[in-house]
Amino acid sequence: SIKRTGAGFQSIIDCIYSPTMIFLAALFLGDPITSHQVIGATFIILSILLSSRGFSSQENQSSGIIFGVLAQISVVIGILIITDLFSKVSILHLTTLRLLFGQFFLVLIMRPKKEHLKTLFWPVERKEFKYVFLSALFGSFLATYFWLLGFKYSVVGNAAIYNQTSSLFIFILAWIFLKEQFTLKKGFSLIMALLGAIAVSL
């Protein structure tokens, strides 16, 4: 999704995470759905539609949004099905198991093509390895560890809105470091999405 849409647009799509968490928690855990959550979800959907107007490639836009939404649904389901384990298993162990099993399924997916399997274990040049290592440390291990801690010590709705602040950081950092174009439309879309994310947790 991020490859097709860019980090800035992806940060807006990711705002669907909070309403998805709320609604699936209602479905699987029996949590009630409030009018605030419906209003918030509407804001987020409108923000995605607004930000996608005038996208350079209609095909990339559509597939990027679909992949982004599917990613958030997968993330939410992945956390909801292990909520009962938080009081029984240490977060460090859960983090390790999630990453190990994720790698296992990745190997299965790449198995049919030997050249892909080789790149799984050494995908980049040696001089670029430090970036991959730091990305894995901060973006995978530590991010997952702190993410799970948030759900252990908070309720689902509150944890979801705390996680949603990442959209703001992604948007700003993509503008600073990746030199992605900042437009009023993108900024307004992000504000709408964040307001929607806040609304679903009220």
PDB file of C-alpha atoms in Angstrom:
ATOM      1  CA  SER A   1       0.000   0.000   0.000  1.00  0.00           C
ATOM      2  CA  ILE A   2       2.688   2.503   1.006  1.00  0.00           C
ATOM      3  CA  LYS A   3       4.665   1.660  -2.144  1.00  0.00           C
ATOM      4  CA  ARG A   4       1.664   2.577  -4.280  1.00  0.00           C
ATOM      5  CA  THR A   5       0.402   5.641  -2.415  1.00  0.00           C
ATOM      6  CA  GLY A   6       3.355   7.166  -0.537  1.00  0.00           C
ATOM      7  CA  ALA A   7       3.883   7.581   3.191  1.00  0.00           C
ATOM      8  CA  GLY A   8       1.818  10.759   3.499  1.00  0.00           C
ATOM      9  CA  PHE A   9      -1.284   9.293   1.897  1.00  0.00           C
ATOM     10  CA  GLN A  10      -0.731   6.046   3.782  1.00  0.00           C
ATOM     11  CA  SER A  11      -0.849   7.915   7.094  1.00  0.00           C
ATOM     12  CA  ILE A  12      -4.380   9.014   6.173  1.00  0.00           C
ATOM     13  CA  ILE A  13      -5.479   5.518   5.137  1.00  0.00           C
ATOM     14  CA  ASP A  14      -4.089   4.159   8.412  1.00  0.00           C
ATOM     15  CA  CYS A  15      -6.608   6.263  10.332  1.00  0.00           C
ATOM     16  CA  ILE A  16      -9.173   3.581   9.548  1.00  0.00           C
ATOM     17  CA  TYR A  17      -7.376   1.559  12.228  1.00  0.00           C
ATOM     18  CA  SER A  18      -9.318   3.059  15.161  1.00  0.00           C
ATOM     19  CA  PRO A  19     -12.858   2.521  13.853  1.00  0.00           C
ATOM     20  CA  THR A  20     -11.880  -0.935  12.639  1.00  0.00           C
ATOM     21  CA  MET A  21     -10.619  -1.757  16.119  1.00  0.00           C
ATOM     22  CA  ILE A  22     -13.804  -0.451  17.734  1.00  0.00           C
ATOM     23  CA  PHE A  23     -16.201  -2.234  15.390  1.00  0.00           C
ATOM     24  CA  LEU A  24     -14.370  -5.571  15.410  1.00  0.00           C
ATOM     25  CA  ALA A  25     -14.060  -5.374  19.194  1.00  0.00           C
ATOM     26  CA  ALA A  26     -17.838  -5.009  19.254  1.00  0.00           C
ATOM     27  CA  LEU A  27     -18.174  -8.016  16.964  1.00  0.00           C
ATOM     28  CA  PHE A  28     -15.723 -10.341  18.709  1.00  0.00           C
ATOM     29  CA  LEU A  29     -15.658  -9.047  22.289  1.00  0.00           C
ATOM     30  CA  GLY A  30     -19.175  -7.653  22.603  1.00  0.00           C
ATOM     31  CA  ASP A  31     -18.088  -4.041  23.193  1.00  0.00           C
ATOM     32  CA  PRO A  32     -20.940  -1.551  22.518  1.00  0.00           C
ATOM     33  CA  ILE A  33     -20.910   0.757  19.474  1.00  0.00           C
ATOM     34  CA  THR A  34     -21.715   4.424  20.148  1.00  0.00           C
ATOM     35  CA  SER A  35     -22.826   7.304  17.949  1.00  0.00           C
ATOM     36  CA  HIS A  36     -19.379   8.890  18.414  1.00  0.00           C
ATOM     37  CA  GLN A  37     -17.805   5.859  16.807  1.00  0.00           C
ATOM     38  CA  VAL A  38     -20.125   6.016  13.798  1.00  0.00           C
ATOM     39  CA  ILE A  39     -19.421   9.742  13.352  1.00  0.00           C
ATOM     40  CA  GLY A  40     -15.678   9.148  13.694  1.00  0.00           C
ATOM     41  CA  ALA A  41     -15.693   6.368  11.122  1.00  0.00           C
ATOM     42  CA  THR A  42     -17.575   8.631   8.713  1.00  0.00           C
ATOM     43  CA  PHE A  43     -14.953  11.368   9.144  1.00  0.00           C
ATOM     44  CA  ILE A  44     -12.155   8.928   8.392  1.00  0.00           C
ATOM     45  CA  ILE A  45     -13.795   7.506   5.283  1.00  0.00           C
ATOM     46  CA  LEU A  46     -14.464  11.033   3.995  1.00  0.00           C
ATOM     47  CA  SER A  47     -10.835  11.994   4.654  1.00  0.00           C
ATOM     48  CA  ILE A  48      -9.604   9.069   2.548  1.00  0.00           C
ATOM     49  CA  LEU A  49     -11.979   9.954  -0.285  1.00  0.00           C
ATOM     50  CA  LEU A  50     -10.897  13.607  -0.156  1.00  0.00           C
ATOM     51  CA  SER A  51      -7.176  12.848  -0.123  1.00  0.00           C
ATOM     52  CA  SER A  52      -7.498  10.394  -3.013  1.00  0.00           C
ATOM     53  CA  ARG A  53      -8.984  12.992  -5.373  1.00  0.00           C
ATOM     54  CA  GLY A  54      -6.549  13.929  -8.107  1.00  0.00           C
ATOM     55  CA  PHE A  55      -4.197  11.037  -7.363  1.00  0.00           C
ATOM     56  CA  SER A  56      -1.674  10.554 -10.156  1.00  0.00           C
ATOM     57  CA  SER A  57      -2.640   6.956 -10.896  1.00  0.00           C
ATOM     58  CA  GLN A  58      -6.185   5.693 -10.480  1.00  0.00           C
ATOM     59  CA  GLU A  59      -4.981   2.073 -10.474  1.00  0.00           C
ATOM     60  CA  ASN A  60      -2.340   2.716  -7.816  1.00  0.00           C
ATOM     61  CA  GLN A  61      -4.813   4.779  -5.814  1.00  0.00           C
ATOM     62  CA  SER A  62      -7.481   2.071  -5.732  1.00  0.00           C
ATOM     63  CA  SER A  63      -5.166  -0.853  -5.058  1.00  0.00           C
ATOM     64  CA  GLY A  64      -3.184   1.166  -2.507  1.00  0.00           C
ATOM     65  CA  ILE A  65      -6.330   2.011  -0.543  1.00  0.00           C
ATOM     66  CA  ILE A  66      -7.555  -1.591  -0.691  1.00  0.00           C
ATOM     67  CA  PHE A  67      -4.212  -2.978   0.487  1.00  0.00           C
ATOM     68  CA  GLY A  68      -4.010  -0.359   3.227  1.00  0.00           C
ATOM     69  CA  VAL A  69      -7.491  -1.144   4.542  1.00  0.00           C
ATOM     70  CA  LEU A  70      -6.827  -4.897   4.413  1.00  0.00           C
ATOM     71  CA  ALA A  71      -3.585  -4.339   6.322  1.00  0.00           C
ATOM     72  CA  GLN A  72      -5.387  -2.490   9.113  1.00  0.00           C
ATOM     73  CA  ILE A  73      -8.116  -5.135   9.329  1.00  0.00           C
ATOM     74  CA  SER A  74      -5.437  -7.835   9.583  1.00  0.00           C
ATOM     75  CA  VAL A  75      -3.616  -5.907  12.309  1.00  0.00           C
ATOM     76  CA  VAL A  76      -6.805  -5.453  14.323  1.00  0.00           C
ATOM     77  CA  ILE A  77      -7.823  -9.104  14.058  1.00  0.00           C
ATOM     78  CA  GLY A  78      -4.291 -10.115  15.000  1.00  0.00           C
ATOM     79  CA  ILE A  79      -4.433  -8.156  18.259  1.00  0.00           C
ATOM     80  CA  LEU A  80      -8.015  -8.956  19.233  1.00  0.00           C
ATOM     81  CA  ILE A  81      -7.546 -12.728  19.083  1.00  0.00           C
ATOM     82  CA  ILE A  82      -4.732 -12.615  21.650  1.00  0.00           C
ATOM     83  CA  THR A  83      -6.198 -10.161  24.168  1.00  0.00           C
ATOM     84  CA  ASP A  84      -6.950 -13.002  26.594  1.00  0.00           C
ATOM     85  CA  LEU A  85      -3.262 -13.941  26.648  1.00  0.00           C
ATOM     86  CA  PHE A  86      -2.064 -10.607  28.040  1.00  0.00           C
ATOM     87  CA  SER A  87      -2.658 -11.721  31.626  1.00  0.00           C
ATOM     88  CA  LYS A  88      -1.098 -15.154  31.076  1.00  0.00           C
ATOM     89  CA  VAL A  89       1.954 -14.623  28.861  1.00  0.00           C
ATOM     90  CA  SER A  90       4.656 -11.961  29.059  1.00  0.00           C
ATOM     91  CA  ILE A  91       4.532  -9.264  26.402  1.00  0.00           C
ATOM     92  CA  LEU A  92       8.146  -9.979  25.480  1.00  0.00           C
ATOM     93  CA  HIS A  93       7.278 -13.593  24.684  1.00  0.00           C
ATOM     94  CA  LEU A  94       4.192 -12.569  22.711  1.00  0.00           C
ATOM     95  CA  THR A  95       6.245 -10.089  20.702  1.00  0.00           C
ATOM     96  CA  THR A  96       8.877 -12.704  19.906  1.00  0.00           C
ATOM     97  CA  LEU A  97       6.307 -15.309  18.891  1.00  0.00           C
ATOM     98  CA  ARG A  98       4.414 -12.861  16.655  1.00  0.00           C
ATOM     99  CA  LEU A  99       7.582 -11.929  14.787  1.00  0.00           C
ATOM    100  CA  LEU A 100       8.806 -15.533  14.490  1.00  0.00           C
ATOM    101  CA  PHE A 101       5.502 -16.810  13.150  1.00  0.00           C
ATOM    102  CA  GLY A 102       5.321 -13.843  10.797  1.00  0.00           C
ATOM    103  CA  GLN A 103       8.721 -14.793   9.400  1.00  0.00           C
ATOM    104  CA  PHE A 104       7.606 -18.420   9.112  1.00  0.00           C
ATOM    105  CA  PHE A 105       4.592 -17.548   6.974  1.00  0.00           C
ATOM    106  CA  LEU A 106       6.742 -15.228   4.874  1.00  0.00           C
ATOM    107  CA  VAL A 107       9.093 -18.137   4.132  1.00  0.00           C
ATOM    108  CA  LEU A 108       6.116 -20.292   3.111  1.00  0.00           C
ATOM    109  CA  ILE A 109       4.869 -17.608   0.742  1.00  0.00           C
ATOM    110  CA  MET A 110       8.294 -17.146  -0.874  1.00  0.00           C
ATOM    111  CA  ARG A 111       9.160 -20.846  -1.037  1.00  0.00           C
ATOM    112  CA  PRO A 112       8.047 -21.490  -4.654  1.00  0.00           C
ATOM    113  CA  LYS A 113      10.753 -19.165  -5.978  1.00  0.00           C
ATOM    114  CA  LYS A 114      14.284 -19.936  -4.828  1.00  0.00           C
ATOM    115  CA  GLU A 115      15.600 -16.503  -5.763  1.00  0.00           C
ATOM    116  CA  HIS A 116      13.006 -14.929  -3.471  1.00  0.00           C
ATOM    117  CA  LEU A 117      13.921 -17.276  -0.637  1.00  0.00           C
ATOM    118  CA  LYS A 118      17.559 -16.223  -0.943  1.00  0.00           C
ATOM    119  CA  THR A 119      16.711 -12.541  -0.686  1.00  0.00           C
ATOM    120  CA  LEU A 120      14.635 -13.252   2.410  1.00  0.00           C
ATOM    121  CA  PHE A 121      17.781 -13.881   4.442  1.00  0.00           C
ATOM    122  CA  TRP A 122      20.068 -11.383   2.700  1.00  0.00           C
ATOM    123  CA  PRO A 123      17.864  -8.965   0.751  1.00  0.00           C
ATOM    124  CA  VAL A 124      20.177  -5.931   0.557  1.00  0.00           C
ATOM    125  CA  GLU A 125      23.775  -4.945  -0.020  1.00  0.00           C
ATOM    126  CA  ARG A 126      26.105  -5.192   2.979  1.00  0.00           C
ATOM    127  CA  LYS A 127      26.441  -1.408   3.253  1.00  0.00           C
ATOM    128  CA  GLU A 128      22.646  -1.096   3.534  1.00  0.00           C
ATOM    129  CA  PHE A 129      22.287  -3.790   6.178  1.00  0.00           C
ATOM    130  CA  LYS A 130      22.521  -1.326   9.068  1.00  0.00           C
ATOM    131  CA  TYR A 131      19.389   0.427   7.837  1.00  0.00           C
ATOM    132  CA  VAL A 132      17.514  -2.873   7.637  1.00  0.00           C
ATOM    133  CA  PHE A 133      18.721  -3.787  11.129  1.00  0.00           C
ATOM    134  CA  LEU A 134      17.644  -0.473  12.647  1.00  0.00           C
ATOM    135  CA  SER A 135      14.318  -0.674  10.836  1.00  0.00           C
ATOM    136  CA  ALA A 136      13.730  -4.169  12.210  1.00  0.00           C
ATOM    137  CA  LEU A 137      14.722  -3.090  15.724  1.00  0.00           C
ATOM    138  CA  PHE A 138      12.597   0.053  15.905  1.00  0.00           C
ATOM    139  CA  GLY A 139       9.901  -0.626  13.313  1.00  0.00           C
ATOM    140  CA  SER A 140       9.234  -4.273  14.093  1.00  0.00           C
ATOM    141  CA  PHE A 141      10.451  -5.447  17.490  1.00  0.00           C
ATOM    142  CA  LEU A 142      10.220  -2.341  19.686  1.00  0.00           C
ATOM    143  CA  ALA A 143       7.115  -1.049  17.900  1.00  0.00           C
ATOM    144  CA  THR A 144       5.328  -4.371  18.401  1.00  0.00           C
ATOM    145  CA  TYR A 145       6.514  -4.643  22.010  1.00  0.00           C
ATOM    146  CA  PHE A 146       5.284  -1.186  23.030  1.00  0.00           C
ATOM    147  CA  TRP A 147       2.133  -1.638  20.958  1.00  0.00           C
ATOM    148  CA  LEU A 148       1.199  -4.803  22.865  1.00  0.00           C
ATOM    149  CA  LEU A 149       2.046  -3.154  26.182  1.00  0.00           C
ATOM    150  CA  GLY A 150      -0.441  -0.411  25.344  1.00  0.00           C
ATOM    151  CA  PHE A 151      -3.217  -2.942  24.906  1.00  0.00           C
ATOM    152  CA  LYS A 152      -2.265  -4.786  28.077  1.00  0.00           C
ATOM    153  CA  TYR A 153      -2.461  -1.722  30.320  1.00  0.00           C
ATOM    154  CA  SER A 154      -5.309   0.122  28.595  1.00  0.00           C
ATOM    155  CA  VAL A 155      -8.750  -0.589  27.153  1.00  0.00           C
ATOM    156  CA  VAL A 156      -9.075  -1.331  23.456  1.00  0.00           C
ATOM    157  CA  GLY A 157     -10.575   2.036  22.473  1.00  0.00           C
ATOM    158  CA  ASN A 158      -7.996   4.121  24.314  1.00  0.00           C
ATOM    159  CA  ALA A 159      -5.077   2.046  23.061  1.00  0.00           C
ATOM    160  CA  ALA A 160      -6.345   2.410  19.504  1.00  0.00           C
ATOM    161  CA  ILE A 161      -6.437   6.203  19.672  1.00  0.00           C
ATOM    162  CA  TYR A 162      -2.969   6.349  21.225  1.00  0.00           C
ATOM    163  CA  ASN A 163      -1.690   4.202  18.349  1.00  0.00           C
ATOM    164  CA  GLN A 164      -3.399   6.485  15.863  1.00  0.00           C
ATOM    165  CA  THR A 165      -1.040   9.357  16.678  1.00  0.00           C
ATOM    166  CA  SER A 166       1.470   7.547  14.465  1.00  0.00           C
ATOM    167  CA  SER A 167      -0.432   8.883  11.449  1.00  0.00           C
ATOM    168  CA  LEU A 168       0.509  12.435  12.372  1.00  0.00           C
ATOM    169  CA  PHE A 169       4.182  11.517  12.804  1.00  0.00           C
ATOM    170  CA  ILE A 170       4.275   9.620   9.501  1.00  0.00           C
ATOM    171  CA  PHE A 171       2.703  12.550   7.673  1.00  0.00           C
ATOM    172  CA  ILE A 172       5.169  15.078   9.108  1.00  0.00           C
ATOM    173  CA  LEU A 173       8.280  12.883   8.793  1.00  0.00           C
ATOM    174  CA  ALA A 174       7.407  11.939   5.192  1.00  0.00           C
ATOM    175  CA  TRP A 175       7.280  15.654   4.407  1.00  0.00           C
ATOM    176  CA  ILE A 176      10.610  16.350   6.160  1.00  0.00           C
ATOM    177  CA  PHE A 177      12.725  13.337   5.191  1.00  0.00           C
ATOM    178  CA  LEU A 178      11.090  11.935   2.046  1.00  0.00           C
ATOM    179  CA  LYS A 179      10.290  15.388   0.634  1.00  0.00           C
ATOM    180  CA  GLU A 180       6.704  14.377  -0.105  1.00  0.00           C
ATOM    181  CA  GLN A 181       4.620  17.293  -1.280  1.00  0.00           C
ATOM    182  CA  PHE A 182       2.596  18.979   1.447  1.00  0.00           C
ATOM    183  CA  THR A 183      -0.769  20.283   0.275  1.00  0.00           C
ATOM    184  CA  LEU A 184      -3.695  21.870   2.065  1.00  0.00           C
ATOM    185  CA  LYS A 185      -5.862  18.995   0.878  1.00  0.00           C
ATOM    186  CA  LYS A 186      -3.556  16.443   2.498  1.00  0.00           C
ATOM    187  CA  GLY A 187      -3.330  18.476   5.675  1.00  0.00           C
ATOM    188  CA  PHE A 188      -7.093  18.909   5.905  1.00  0.00           C
ATOM    189  CA  SER A 189      -7.615  15.206   5.188  1.00  0.00           C
ATOM    190  CA  LEU A 190      -5.232  14.249   7.979  1.00  0.00           C
ATOM    191  CA  ILE A 191      -6.973  16.582  10.436  1.00  0.00           C
ATOM    192  CA  MET A 192     -10.333  15.062   9.490  1.00  0.00           C
ATOM    193  CA  ALA A 193      -8.966  11.548   9.902  1.00  0.00           C
ATOM    194  CA  LEU A 194      -7.406  12.285  13.297  1.00  0.00           C
ATOM    195  CA  LEU A 195     -10.610  13.942  14.519  1.00  0.00           C
ATOM    196  CA  GLY A 196     -12.488  10.869  13.386  1.00  0.00           C
ATOM    197  CA  ALA A 197     -10.036   8.615  15.211  1.00  0.00           C
ATOM    198  CA  ILE A 198     -10.500  10.668  18.382  1.00  0.00           C
ATOM    199  CA  ALA A 199     -14.287  10.584  18.021  1.00  0.00           C
ATOM    200  CA  VAL A 200     -14.484   6.792  17.887  1.00  0.00           C
ATOM    201  CA  SER A 201     -12.766   6.545  21.262  1.00  0.00           C
ATOM    202  CA  LEU A 202     -14.921   9.105  23.122  1.00  0.00           C
TER     203      LEU A 202
END
